Coordinates of N, CA and C and ligand atoms in Angstrom, one line a residue:
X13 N -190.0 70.4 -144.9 CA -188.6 70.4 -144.7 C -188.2 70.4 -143.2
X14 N -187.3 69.5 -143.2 CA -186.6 69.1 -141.3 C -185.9 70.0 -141.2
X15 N -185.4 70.8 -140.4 CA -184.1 71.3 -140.1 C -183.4 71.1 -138.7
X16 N -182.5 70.3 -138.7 CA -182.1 69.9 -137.4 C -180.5 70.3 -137.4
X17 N -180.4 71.1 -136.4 CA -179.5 72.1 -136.1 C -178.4 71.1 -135.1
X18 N -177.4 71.5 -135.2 CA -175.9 70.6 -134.1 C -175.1 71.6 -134.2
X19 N -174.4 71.2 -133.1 CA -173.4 72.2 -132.3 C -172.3 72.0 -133.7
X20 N -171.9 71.1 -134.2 CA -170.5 71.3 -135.1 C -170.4 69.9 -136.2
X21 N -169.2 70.3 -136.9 CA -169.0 69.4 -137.9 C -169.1 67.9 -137.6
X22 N -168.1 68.0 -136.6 CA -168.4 66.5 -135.7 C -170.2 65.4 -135.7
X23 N -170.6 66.3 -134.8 CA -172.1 66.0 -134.6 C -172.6 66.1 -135.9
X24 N -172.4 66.7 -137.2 CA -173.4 67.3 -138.6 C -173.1 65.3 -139.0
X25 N -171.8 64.9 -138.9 CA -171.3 63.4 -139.5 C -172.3 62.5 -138.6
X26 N -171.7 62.5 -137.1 CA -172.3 61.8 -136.4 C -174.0 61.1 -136.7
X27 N -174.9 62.7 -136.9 CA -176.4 62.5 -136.9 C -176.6 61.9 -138.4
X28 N -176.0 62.5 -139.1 CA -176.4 62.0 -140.5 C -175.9 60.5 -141.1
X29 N -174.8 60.1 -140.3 CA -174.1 58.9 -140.5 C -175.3 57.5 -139.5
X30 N -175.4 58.3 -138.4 CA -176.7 57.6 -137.9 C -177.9 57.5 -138.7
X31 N -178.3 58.4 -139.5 CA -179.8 58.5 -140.4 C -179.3 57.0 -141.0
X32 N -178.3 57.6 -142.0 CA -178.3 56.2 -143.5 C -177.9 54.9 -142.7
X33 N -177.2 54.9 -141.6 CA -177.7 53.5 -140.9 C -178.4 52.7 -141.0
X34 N -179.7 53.9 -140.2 CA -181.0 53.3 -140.4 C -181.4 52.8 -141.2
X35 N -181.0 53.9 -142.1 CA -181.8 53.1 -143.6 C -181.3 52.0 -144.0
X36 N -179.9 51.6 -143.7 CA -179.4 50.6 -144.7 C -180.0 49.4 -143.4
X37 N -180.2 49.6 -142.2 CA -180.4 48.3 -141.8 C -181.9 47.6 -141.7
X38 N -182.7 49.0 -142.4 CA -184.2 49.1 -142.6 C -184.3 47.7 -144.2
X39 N -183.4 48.6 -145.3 CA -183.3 48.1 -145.9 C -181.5 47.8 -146.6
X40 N -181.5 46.3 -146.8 CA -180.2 46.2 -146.6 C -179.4 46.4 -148.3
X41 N -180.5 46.8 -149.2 CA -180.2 46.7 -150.4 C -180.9 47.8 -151.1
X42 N -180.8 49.2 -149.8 CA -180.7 50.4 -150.1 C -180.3 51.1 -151.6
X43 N -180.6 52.3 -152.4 CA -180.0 52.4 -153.3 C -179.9 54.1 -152.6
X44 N -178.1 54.1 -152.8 CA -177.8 55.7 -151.7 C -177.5 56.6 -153.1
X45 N -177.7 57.6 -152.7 CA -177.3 58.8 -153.7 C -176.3 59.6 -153.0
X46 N -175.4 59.6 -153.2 CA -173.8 60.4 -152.4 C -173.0 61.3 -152.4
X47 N -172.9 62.1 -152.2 CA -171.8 63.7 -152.2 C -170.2 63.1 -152.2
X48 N -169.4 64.5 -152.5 CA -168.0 64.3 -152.0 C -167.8 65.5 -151.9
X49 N -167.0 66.4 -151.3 CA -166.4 67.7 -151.1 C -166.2 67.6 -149.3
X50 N -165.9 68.3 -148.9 CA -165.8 68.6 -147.7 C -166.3 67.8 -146.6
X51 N -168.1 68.4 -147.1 CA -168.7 68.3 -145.9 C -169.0 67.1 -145.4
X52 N -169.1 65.9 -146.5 CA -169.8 64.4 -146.5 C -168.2 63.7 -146.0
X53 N -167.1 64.2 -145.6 CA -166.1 63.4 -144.9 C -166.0 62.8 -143.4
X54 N -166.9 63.9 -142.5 CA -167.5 63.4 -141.2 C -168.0 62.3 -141.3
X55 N -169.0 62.1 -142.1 CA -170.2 61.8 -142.0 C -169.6 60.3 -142.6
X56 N -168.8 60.0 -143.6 CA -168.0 59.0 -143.9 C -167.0 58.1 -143.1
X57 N -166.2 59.5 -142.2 CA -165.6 58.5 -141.3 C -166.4 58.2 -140.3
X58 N -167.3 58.4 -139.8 CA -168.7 57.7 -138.9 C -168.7 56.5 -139.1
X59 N -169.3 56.7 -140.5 CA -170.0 55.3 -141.3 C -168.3 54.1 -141.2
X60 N -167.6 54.5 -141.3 CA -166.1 53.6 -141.6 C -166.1 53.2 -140.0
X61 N -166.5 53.8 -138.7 CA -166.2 53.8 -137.5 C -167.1 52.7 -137.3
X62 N -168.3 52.9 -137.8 CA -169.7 52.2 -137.3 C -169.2 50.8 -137.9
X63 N -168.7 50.8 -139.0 CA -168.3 49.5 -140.0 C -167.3 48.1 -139.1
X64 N -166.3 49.1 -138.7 CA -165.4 48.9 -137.8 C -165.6 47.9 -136.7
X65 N -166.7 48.7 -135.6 CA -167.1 48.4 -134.3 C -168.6 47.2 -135.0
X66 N -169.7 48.0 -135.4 CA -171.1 47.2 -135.6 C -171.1 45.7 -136.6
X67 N -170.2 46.4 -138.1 CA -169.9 45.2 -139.1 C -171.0 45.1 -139.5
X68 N -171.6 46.4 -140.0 CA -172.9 47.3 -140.6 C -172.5 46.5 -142.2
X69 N -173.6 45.6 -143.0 CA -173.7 44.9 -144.0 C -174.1 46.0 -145.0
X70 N -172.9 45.8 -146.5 CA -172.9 47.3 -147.0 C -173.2 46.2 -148.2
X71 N -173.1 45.0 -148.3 CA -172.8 43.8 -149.3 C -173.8 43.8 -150.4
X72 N -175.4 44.6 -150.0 CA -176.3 44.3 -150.8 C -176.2 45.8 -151.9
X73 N -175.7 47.0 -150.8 CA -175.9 48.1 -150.9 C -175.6 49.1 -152.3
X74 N -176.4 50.0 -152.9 CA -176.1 50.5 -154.0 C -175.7 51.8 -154.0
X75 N -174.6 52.3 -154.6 CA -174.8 53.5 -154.8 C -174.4 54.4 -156.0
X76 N -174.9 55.8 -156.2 CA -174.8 56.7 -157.3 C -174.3 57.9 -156.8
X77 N -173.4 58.5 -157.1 CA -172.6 59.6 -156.6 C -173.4 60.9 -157.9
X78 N -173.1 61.6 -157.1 CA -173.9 63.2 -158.2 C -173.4 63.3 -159.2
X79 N -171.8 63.6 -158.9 CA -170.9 64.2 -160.1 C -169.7 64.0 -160.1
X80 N -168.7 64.1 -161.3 CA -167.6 64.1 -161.1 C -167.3 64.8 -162.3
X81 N -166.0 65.3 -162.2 CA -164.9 66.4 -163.2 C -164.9 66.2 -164.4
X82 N -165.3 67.0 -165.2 CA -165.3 66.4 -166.7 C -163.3 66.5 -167.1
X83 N -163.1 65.6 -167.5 CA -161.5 65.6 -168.1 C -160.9 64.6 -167.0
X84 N -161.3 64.1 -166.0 CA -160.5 63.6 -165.4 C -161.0 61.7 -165.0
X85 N -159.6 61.2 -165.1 CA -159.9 59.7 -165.3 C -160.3 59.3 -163.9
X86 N -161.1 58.1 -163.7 CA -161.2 57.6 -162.3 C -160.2 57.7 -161.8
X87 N -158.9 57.4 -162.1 CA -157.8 57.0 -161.3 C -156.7 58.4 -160.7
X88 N -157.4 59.5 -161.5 CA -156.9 60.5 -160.9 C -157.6 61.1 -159.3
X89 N -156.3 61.8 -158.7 CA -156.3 61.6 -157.5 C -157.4 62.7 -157.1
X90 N -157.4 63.6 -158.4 CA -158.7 64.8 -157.5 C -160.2 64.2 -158.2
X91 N -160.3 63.6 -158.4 CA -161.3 63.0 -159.3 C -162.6 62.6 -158.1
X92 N -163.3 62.9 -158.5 CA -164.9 62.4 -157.1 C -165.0 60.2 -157.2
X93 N -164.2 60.2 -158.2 CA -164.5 58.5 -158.2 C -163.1 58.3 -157.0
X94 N -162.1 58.7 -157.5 CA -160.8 58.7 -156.1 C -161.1 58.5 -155.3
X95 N -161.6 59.7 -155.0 CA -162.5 60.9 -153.6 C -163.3 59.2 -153.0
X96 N -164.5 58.5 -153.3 CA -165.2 58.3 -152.9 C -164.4 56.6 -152.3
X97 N -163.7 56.0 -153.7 CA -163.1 54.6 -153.4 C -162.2 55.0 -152.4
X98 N -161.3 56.2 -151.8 CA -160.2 56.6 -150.7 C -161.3 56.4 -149.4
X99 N -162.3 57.6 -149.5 CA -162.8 58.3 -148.3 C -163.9 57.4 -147.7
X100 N -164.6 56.1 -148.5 CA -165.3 55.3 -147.7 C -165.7 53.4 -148.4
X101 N -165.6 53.6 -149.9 CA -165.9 52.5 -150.2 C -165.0 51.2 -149.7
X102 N -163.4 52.0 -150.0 CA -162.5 50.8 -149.5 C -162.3 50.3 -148.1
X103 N -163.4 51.1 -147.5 CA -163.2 50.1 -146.0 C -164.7 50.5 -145.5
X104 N -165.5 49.7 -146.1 CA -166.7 49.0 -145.9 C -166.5 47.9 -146.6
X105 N -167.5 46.8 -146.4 CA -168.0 45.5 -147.1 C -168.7 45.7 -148.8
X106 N -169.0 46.7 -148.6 CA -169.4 47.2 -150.3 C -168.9 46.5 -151.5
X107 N -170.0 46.3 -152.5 CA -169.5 45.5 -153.9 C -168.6 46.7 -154.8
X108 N -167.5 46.9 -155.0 CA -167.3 47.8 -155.9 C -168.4 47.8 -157.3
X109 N -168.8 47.0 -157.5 CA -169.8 47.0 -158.9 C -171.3 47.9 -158.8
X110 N -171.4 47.3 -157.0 CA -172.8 48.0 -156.8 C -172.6 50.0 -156.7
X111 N -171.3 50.5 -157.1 CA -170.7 51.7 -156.7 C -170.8 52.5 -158.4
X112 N -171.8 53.9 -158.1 CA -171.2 54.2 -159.8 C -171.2 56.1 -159.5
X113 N -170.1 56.3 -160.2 CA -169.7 57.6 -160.3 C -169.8 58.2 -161.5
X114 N -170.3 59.3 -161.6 CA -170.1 59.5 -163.5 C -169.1 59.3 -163.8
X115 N -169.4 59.3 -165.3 CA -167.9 59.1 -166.0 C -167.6 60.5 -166.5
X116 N -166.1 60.7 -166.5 CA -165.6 62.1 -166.3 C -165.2 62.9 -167.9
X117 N -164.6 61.3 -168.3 CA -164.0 60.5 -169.5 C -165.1 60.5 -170.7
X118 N -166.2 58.9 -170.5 CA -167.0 58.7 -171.1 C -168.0 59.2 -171.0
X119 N -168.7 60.7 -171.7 CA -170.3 61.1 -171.4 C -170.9 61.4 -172.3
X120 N -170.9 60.6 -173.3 CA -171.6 60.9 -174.4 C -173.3 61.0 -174.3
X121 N -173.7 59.8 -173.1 CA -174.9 59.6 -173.2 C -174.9 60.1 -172.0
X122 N -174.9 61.1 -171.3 CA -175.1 61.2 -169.8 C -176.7 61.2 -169.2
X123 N -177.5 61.0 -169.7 CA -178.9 60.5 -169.2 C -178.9 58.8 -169.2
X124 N -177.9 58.4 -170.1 CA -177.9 57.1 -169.4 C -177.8 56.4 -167.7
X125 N -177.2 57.7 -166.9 CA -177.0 57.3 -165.8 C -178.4 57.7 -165.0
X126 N -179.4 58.0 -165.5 CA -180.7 58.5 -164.7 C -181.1 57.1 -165.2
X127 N -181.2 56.6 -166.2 CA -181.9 55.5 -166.9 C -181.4 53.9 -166.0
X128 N -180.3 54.2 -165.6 CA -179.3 53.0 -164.9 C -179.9 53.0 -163.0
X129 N -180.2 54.8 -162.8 CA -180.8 54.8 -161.6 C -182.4 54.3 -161.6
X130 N -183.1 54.4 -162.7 CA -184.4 54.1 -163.0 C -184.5 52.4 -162.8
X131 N -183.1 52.1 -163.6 CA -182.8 50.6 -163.5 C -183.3 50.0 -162.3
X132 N -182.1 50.9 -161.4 CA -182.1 49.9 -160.1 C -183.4 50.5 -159.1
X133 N -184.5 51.1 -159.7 CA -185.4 51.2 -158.7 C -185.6 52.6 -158.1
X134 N -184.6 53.5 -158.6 CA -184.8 55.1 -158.2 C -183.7 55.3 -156.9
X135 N -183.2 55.8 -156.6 CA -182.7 56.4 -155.0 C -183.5 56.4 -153.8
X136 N -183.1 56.1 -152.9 CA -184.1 56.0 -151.8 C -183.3 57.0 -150.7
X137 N -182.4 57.4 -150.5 CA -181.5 58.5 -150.0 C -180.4 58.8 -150.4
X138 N -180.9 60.0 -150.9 CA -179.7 60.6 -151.6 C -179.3 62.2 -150.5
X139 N -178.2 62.0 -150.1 CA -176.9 62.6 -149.8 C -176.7 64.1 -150.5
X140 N -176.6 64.8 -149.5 CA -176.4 66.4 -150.3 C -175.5 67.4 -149.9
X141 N -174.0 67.8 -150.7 CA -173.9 69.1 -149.6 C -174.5 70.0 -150.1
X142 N -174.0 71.2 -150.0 CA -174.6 72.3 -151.0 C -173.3 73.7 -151.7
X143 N -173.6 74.6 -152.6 CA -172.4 75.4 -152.7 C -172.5 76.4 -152.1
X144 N -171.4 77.5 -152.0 CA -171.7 78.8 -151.0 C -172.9 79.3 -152.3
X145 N -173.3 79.5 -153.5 CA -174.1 80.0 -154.4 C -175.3 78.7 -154.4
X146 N -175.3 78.2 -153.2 CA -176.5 77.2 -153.7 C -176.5 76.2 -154.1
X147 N -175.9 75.7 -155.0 CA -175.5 75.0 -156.1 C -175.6 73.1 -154.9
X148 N -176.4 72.5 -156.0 CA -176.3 71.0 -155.1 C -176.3 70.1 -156.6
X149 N -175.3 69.3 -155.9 CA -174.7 68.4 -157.4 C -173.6 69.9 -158.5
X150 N -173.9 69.7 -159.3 CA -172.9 70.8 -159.7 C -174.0 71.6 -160.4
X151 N -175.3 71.8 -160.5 CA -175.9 72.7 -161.2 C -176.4 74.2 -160.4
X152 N -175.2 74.5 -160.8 CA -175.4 76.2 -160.8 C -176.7 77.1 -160.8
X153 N -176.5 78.1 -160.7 CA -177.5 79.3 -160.3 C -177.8 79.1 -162.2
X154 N -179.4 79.3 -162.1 CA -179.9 79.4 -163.5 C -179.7 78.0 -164.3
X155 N -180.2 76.9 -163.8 CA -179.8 75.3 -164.2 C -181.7 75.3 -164.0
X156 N -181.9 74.3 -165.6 CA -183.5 74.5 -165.2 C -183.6 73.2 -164.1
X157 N -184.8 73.6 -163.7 CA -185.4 72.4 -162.3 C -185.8 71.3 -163.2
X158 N -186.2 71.2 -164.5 CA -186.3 70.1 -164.6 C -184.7 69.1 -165.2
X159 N -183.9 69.6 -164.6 CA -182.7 69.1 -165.9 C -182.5 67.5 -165.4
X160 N -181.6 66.7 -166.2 CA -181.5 65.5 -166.1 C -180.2 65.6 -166.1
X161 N -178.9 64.2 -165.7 CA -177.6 64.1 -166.1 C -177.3 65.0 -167.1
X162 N -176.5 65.5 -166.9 CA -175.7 66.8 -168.5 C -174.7 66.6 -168.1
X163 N -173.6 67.4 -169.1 CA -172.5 67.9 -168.9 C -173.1 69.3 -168.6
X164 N -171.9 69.7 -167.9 CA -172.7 71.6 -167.2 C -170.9 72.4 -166.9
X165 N -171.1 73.4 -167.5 CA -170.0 74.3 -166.8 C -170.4 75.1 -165.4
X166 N -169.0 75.1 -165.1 CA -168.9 75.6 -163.3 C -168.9 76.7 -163.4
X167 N -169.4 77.0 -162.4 CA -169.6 78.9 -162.2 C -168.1 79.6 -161.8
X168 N -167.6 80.6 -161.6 CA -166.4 80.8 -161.4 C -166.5 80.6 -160.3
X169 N -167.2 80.8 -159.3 CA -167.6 80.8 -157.8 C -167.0 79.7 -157.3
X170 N -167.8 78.7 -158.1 CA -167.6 77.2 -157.8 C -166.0 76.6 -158.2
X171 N -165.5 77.2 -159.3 CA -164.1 76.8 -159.6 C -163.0 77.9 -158.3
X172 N -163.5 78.8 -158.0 CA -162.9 79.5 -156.7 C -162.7 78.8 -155.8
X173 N -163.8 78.5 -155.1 CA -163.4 77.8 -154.2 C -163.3 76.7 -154.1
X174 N -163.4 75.5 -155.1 CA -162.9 73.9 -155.3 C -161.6 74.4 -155.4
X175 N -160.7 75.3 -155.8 CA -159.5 75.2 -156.2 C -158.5 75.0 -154.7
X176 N -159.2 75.0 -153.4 CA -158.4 74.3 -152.4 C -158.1 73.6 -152.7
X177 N -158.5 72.1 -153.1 CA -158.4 71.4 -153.5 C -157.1 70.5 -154.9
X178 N -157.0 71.7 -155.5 CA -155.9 71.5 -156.4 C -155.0 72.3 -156.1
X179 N -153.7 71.9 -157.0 CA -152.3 72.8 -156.8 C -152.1 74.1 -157.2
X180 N -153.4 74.2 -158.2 CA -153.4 75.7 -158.7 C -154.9 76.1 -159.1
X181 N -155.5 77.1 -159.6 CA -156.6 77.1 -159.8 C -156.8 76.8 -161.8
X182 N -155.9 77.0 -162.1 CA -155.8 76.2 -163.7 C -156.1 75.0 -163.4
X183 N -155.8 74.2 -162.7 CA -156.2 73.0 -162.6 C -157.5 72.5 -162.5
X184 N -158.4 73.5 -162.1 CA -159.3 72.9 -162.0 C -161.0 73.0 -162.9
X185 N -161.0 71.7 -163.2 CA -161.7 71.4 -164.5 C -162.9 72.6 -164.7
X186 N -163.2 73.0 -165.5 CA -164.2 74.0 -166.1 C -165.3 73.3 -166.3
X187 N -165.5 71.9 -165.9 CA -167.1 71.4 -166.7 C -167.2 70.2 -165.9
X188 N -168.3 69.7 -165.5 CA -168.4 68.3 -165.0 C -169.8 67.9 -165.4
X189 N -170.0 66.6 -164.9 CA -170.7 65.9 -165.1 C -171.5 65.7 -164.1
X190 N -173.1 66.4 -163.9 CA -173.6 66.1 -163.0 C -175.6 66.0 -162.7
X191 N -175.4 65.0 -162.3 CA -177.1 64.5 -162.1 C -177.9 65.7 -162.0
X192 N -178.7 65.8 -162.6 CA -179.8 67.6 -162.6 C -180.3 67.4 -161.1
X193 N -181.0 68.7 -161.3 CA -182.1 68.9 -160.3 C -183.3 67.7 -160.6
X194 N -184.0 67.4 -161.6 CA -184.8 67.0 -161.6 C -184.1 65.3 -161.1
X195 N -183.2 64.8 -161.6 CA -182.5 63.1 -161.0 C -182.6 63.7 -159.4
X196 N -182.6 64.5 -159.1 CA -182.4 64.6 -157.4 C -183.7 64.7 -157.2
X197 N -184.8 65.3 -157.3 CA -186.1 65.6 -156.9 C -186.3 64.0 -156.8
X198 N -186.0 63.4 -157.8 CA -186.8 62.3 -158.2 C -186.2 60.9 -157.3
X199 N -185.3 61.6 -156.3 CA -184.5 60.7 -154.6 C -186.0 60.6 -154.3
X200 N -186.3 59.4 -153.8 CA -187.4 59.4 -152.3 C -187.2 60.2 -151.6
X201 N -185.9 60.4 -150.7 CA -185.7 60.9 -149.5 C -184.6 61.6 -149.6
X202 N -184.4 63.2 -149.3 CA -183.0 63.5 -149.7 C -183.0 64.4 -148.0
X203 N -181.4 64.4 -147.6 CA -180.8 64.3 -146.8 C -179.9 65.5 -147.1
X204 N -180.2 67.1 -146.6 CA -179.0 67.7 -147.3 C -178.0 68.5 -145.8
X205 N -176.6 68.6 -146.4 CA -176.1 68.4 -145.1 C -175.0 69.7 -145.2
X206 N -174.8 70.9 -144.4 CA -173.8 71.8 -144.3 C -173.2 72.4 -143.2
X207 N -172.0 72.8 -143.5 CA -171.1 72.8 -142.1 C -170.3 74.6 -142.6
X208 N -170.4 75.4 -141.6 CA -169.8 76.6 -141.9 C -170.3 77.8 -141.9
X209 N -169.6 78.8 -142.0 CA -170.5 80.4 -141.9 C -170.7 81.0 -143.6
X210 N -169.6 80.0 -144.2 CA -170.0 80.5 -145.7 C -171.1 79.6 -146.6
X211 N -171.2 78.8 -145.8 CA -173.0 78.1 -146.2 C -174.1 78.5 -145.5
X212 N -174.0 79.7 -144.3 CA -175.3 80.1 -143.7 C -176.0 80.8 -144.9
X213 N -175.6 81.8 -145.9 CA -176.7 82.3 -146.8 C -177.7 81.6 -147.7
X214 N -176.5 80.1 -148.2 CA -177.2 79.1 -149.0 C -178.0 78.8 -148.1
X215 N -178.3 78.3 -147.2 CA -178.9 77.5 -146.4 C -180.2 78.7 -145.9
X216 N -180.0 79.9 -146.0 CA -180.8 80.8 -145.2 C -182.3 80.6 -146.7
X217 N -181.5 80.5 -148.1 CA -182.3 80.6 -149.0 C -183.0 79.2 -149.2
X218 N -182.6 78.3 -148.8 CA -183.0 77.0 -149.0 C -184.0 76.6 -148.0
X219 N -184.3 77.2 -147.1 CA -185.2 77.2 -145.8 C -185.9 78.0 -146.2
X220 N -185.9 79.3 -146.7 CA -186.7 80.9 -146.1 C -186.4 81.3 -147.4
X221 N -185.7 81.1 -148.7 CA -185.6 82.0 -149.6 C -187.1 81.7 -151.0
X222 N -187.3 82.9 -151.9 CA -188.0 82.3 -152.9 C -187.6 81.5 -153.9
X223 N -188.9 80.1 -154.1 CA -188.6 79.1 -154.8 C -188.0 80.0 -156.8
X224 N -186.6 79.6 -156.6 CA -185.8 80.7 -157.8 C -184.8 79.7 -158.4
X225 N -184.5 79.7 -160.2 CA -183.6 79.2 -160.6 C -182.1 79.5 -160.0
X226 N -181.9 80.8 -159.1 CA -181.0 82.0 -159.0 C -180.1 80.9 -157.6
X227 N -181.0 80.3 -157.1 CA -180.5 79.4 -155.8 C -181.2 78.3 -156.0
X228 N -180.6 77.5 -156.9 CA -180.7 75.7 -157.4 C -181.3 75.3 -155.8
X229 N -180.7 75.2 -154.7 CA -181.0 74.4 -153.9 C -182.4 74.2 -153.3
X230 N -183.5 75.7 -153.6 CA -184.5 76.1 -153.2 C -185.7 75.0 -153.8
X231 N -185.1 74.5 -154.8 CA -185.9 73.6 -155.7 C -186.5 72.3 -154.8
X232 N -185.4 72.2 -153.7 CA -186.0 71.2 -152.6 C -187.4 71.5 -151.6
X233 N -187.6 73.2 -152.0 CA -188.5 73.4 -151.3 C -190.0 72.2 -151.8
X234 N -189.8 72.1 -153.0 CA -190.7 71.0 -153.4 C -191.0 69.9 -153.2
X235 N -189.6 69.2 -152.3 CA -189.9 67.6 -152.2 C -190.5 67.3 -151.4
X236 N -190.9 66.7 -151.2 CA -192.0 66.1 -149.9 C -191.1 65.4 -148.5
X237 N -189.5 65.1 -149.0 CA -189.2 64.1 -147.5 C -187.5 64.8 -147.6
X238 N -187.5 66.5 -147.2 CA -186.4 66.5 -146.7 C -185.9 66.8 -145.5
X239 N -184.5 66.5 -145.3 CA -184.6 66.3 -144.0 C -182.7 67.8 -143.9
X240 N -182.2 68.2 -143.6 CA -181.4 69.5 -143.1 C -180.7 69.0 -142.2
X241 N -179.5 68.9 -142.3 CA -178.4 68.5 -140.7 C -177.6 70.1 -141.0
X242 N -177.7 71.1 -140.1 CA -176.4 71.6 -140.0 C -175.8 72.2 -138.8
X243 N -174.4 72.3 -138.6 CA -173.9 73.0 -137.3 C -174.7 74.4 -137.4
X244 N -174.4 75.5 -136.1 CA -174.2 76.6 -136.2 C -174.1 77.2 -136.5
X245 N -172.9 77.4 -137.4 CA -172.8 78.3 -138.3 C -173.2 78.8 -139.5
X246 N -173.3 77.5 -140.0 CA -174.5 77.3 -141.6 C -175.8 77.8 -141.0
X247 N -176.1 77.2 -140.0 CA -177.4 77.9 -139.4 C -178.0 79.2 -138.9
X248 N -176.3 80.1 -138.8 CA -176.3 81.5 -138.2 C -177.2 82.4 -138.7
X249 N -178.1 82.1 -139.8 CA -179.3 83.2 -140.6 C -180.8 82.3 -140.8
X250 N -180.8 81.5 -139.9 CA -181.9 81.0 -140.8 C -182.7 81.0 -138.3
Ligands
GLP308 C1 -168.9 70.7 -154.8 C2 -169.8 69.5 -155.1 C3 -171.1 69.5 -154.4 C4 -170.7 69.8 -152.9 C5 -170.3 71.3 -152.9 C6 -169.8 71.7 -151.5 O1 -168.5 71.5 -155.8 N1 -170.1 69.3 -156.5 O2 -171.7 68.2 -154.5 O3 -171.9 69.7 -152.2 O4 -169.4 71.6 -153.9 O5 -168.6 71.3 -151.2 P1 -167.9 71.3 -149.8 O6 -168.6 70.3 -149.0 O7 -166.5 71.0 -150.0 O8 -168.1 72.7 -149.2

């Protein structure tokens, strides 16, 4: 495990938006694995900056986002498919087809979307933030390590603090749809990224803590190619 420490949120976008660069200009028909919340907005408008100025080729590019809200349609505005077409696909070169978010709506078969990533060849960098309880993708404290796409209920922790995000905390969905631990292990290369003093504990456990269902994120202690961007403050315990 890398852990590469930066002065602030700024710099956490900058370095990390520089990494998948690389990769996409390494390979131009990359298959990315992608966050939304918070922290992956730096790091988006980088990549939208770099698009801008460089005219960085997104054309071949694939991607699979972790999760999104169970009950809510793509077209809704708090929805991770919104989130992702607002915050970076619509101003890159990107195929909208080569773009897939779960379905929020349709999840009857939700291992079909491991089967669709298997499709296209597996993830080769997959994108991570993390929760203040650990939590990466939406599987919660006590989520087995081997799990696959499910439907999964949110921890209250997790509905606590997403509820910035909505107008009330009723609003905010009780269950989502999201890629397991094991669809993440099974990235080539995962890339996990945190910004804040209420992510220094996760992060203290995810470096230093014991390999535990209790902190999902620790499960990366196992992969062979990860790599850690965080400011300061996430870093304040580790
Ligand atoms: C959300 C998402 C995660 C994200 C995490 C942190 O609930 N499901 O993929 O990494 O919580 O969010 P934020 O970056 O807003 O702190």
């Amino acid at each position: 495990m890398k852990v590469i420490k930066v002065l602030n949120n700024k710099e956490v976008g900058k370095m990390t938006a520089e990494l998948i660069l690389e990769n996409i200009h390494s390979n131009p028909s990359i298959v990315l694995g992608l966050a939304t919340g918070s922290t992956p907005e730096s790091t988006y408008e980088y990549l939208i900056g770099d698009f801008k100025k460089n005219k960085t080729d997104w054309s071949k590019v694939r991607t699979f986002n972790l999760d999104e809200y169970v009950g809510l349609e793509p077209t809704h505005k708090k929805s991770y498919r919104y989130f992702m077409d607002e915050k970076l696909f619509k101003s890159v070169n990107i195929n909208i087809k080569n773009t897939h978010v779960p379905n929020g709506i349709n999840n009857t078969d939700p291992e079909a979307y491991d089967k669709l990533i298997a499709e296209n060849g597996g993830i080769d960098l997959q994108l991570l933030g993390i929760g203040t309880n650990g939590h990466i993708g939406f599987n919660e404290p006590g989520t087995s390590f081997e799990s696959l796409t499910s439907v999964v209920d949110l921890a209250q922790e997790t509905i606590d603090v997403n509820s910035r995000f909505f107008a009330s905390i009723d609003e905010v969905p009780k269950q989502a749809i999201s890629m397991g631990l094991q669809s993440i292990m099974n990235a080539k290369k995962v890339v996990l990224i945190a910004i804040g003093k209420n992510k220094a504990e996760a992060i203290k456990q995810l470096v230093n803590g014991n390999i535990s269902i209790n902190w999902p994120c620790t499960v990366l202690q196992k992969h062979k190619d990860v790599t850690i961007i965080v400011d300061e403050e996430a870093a304040s315990l580790i």
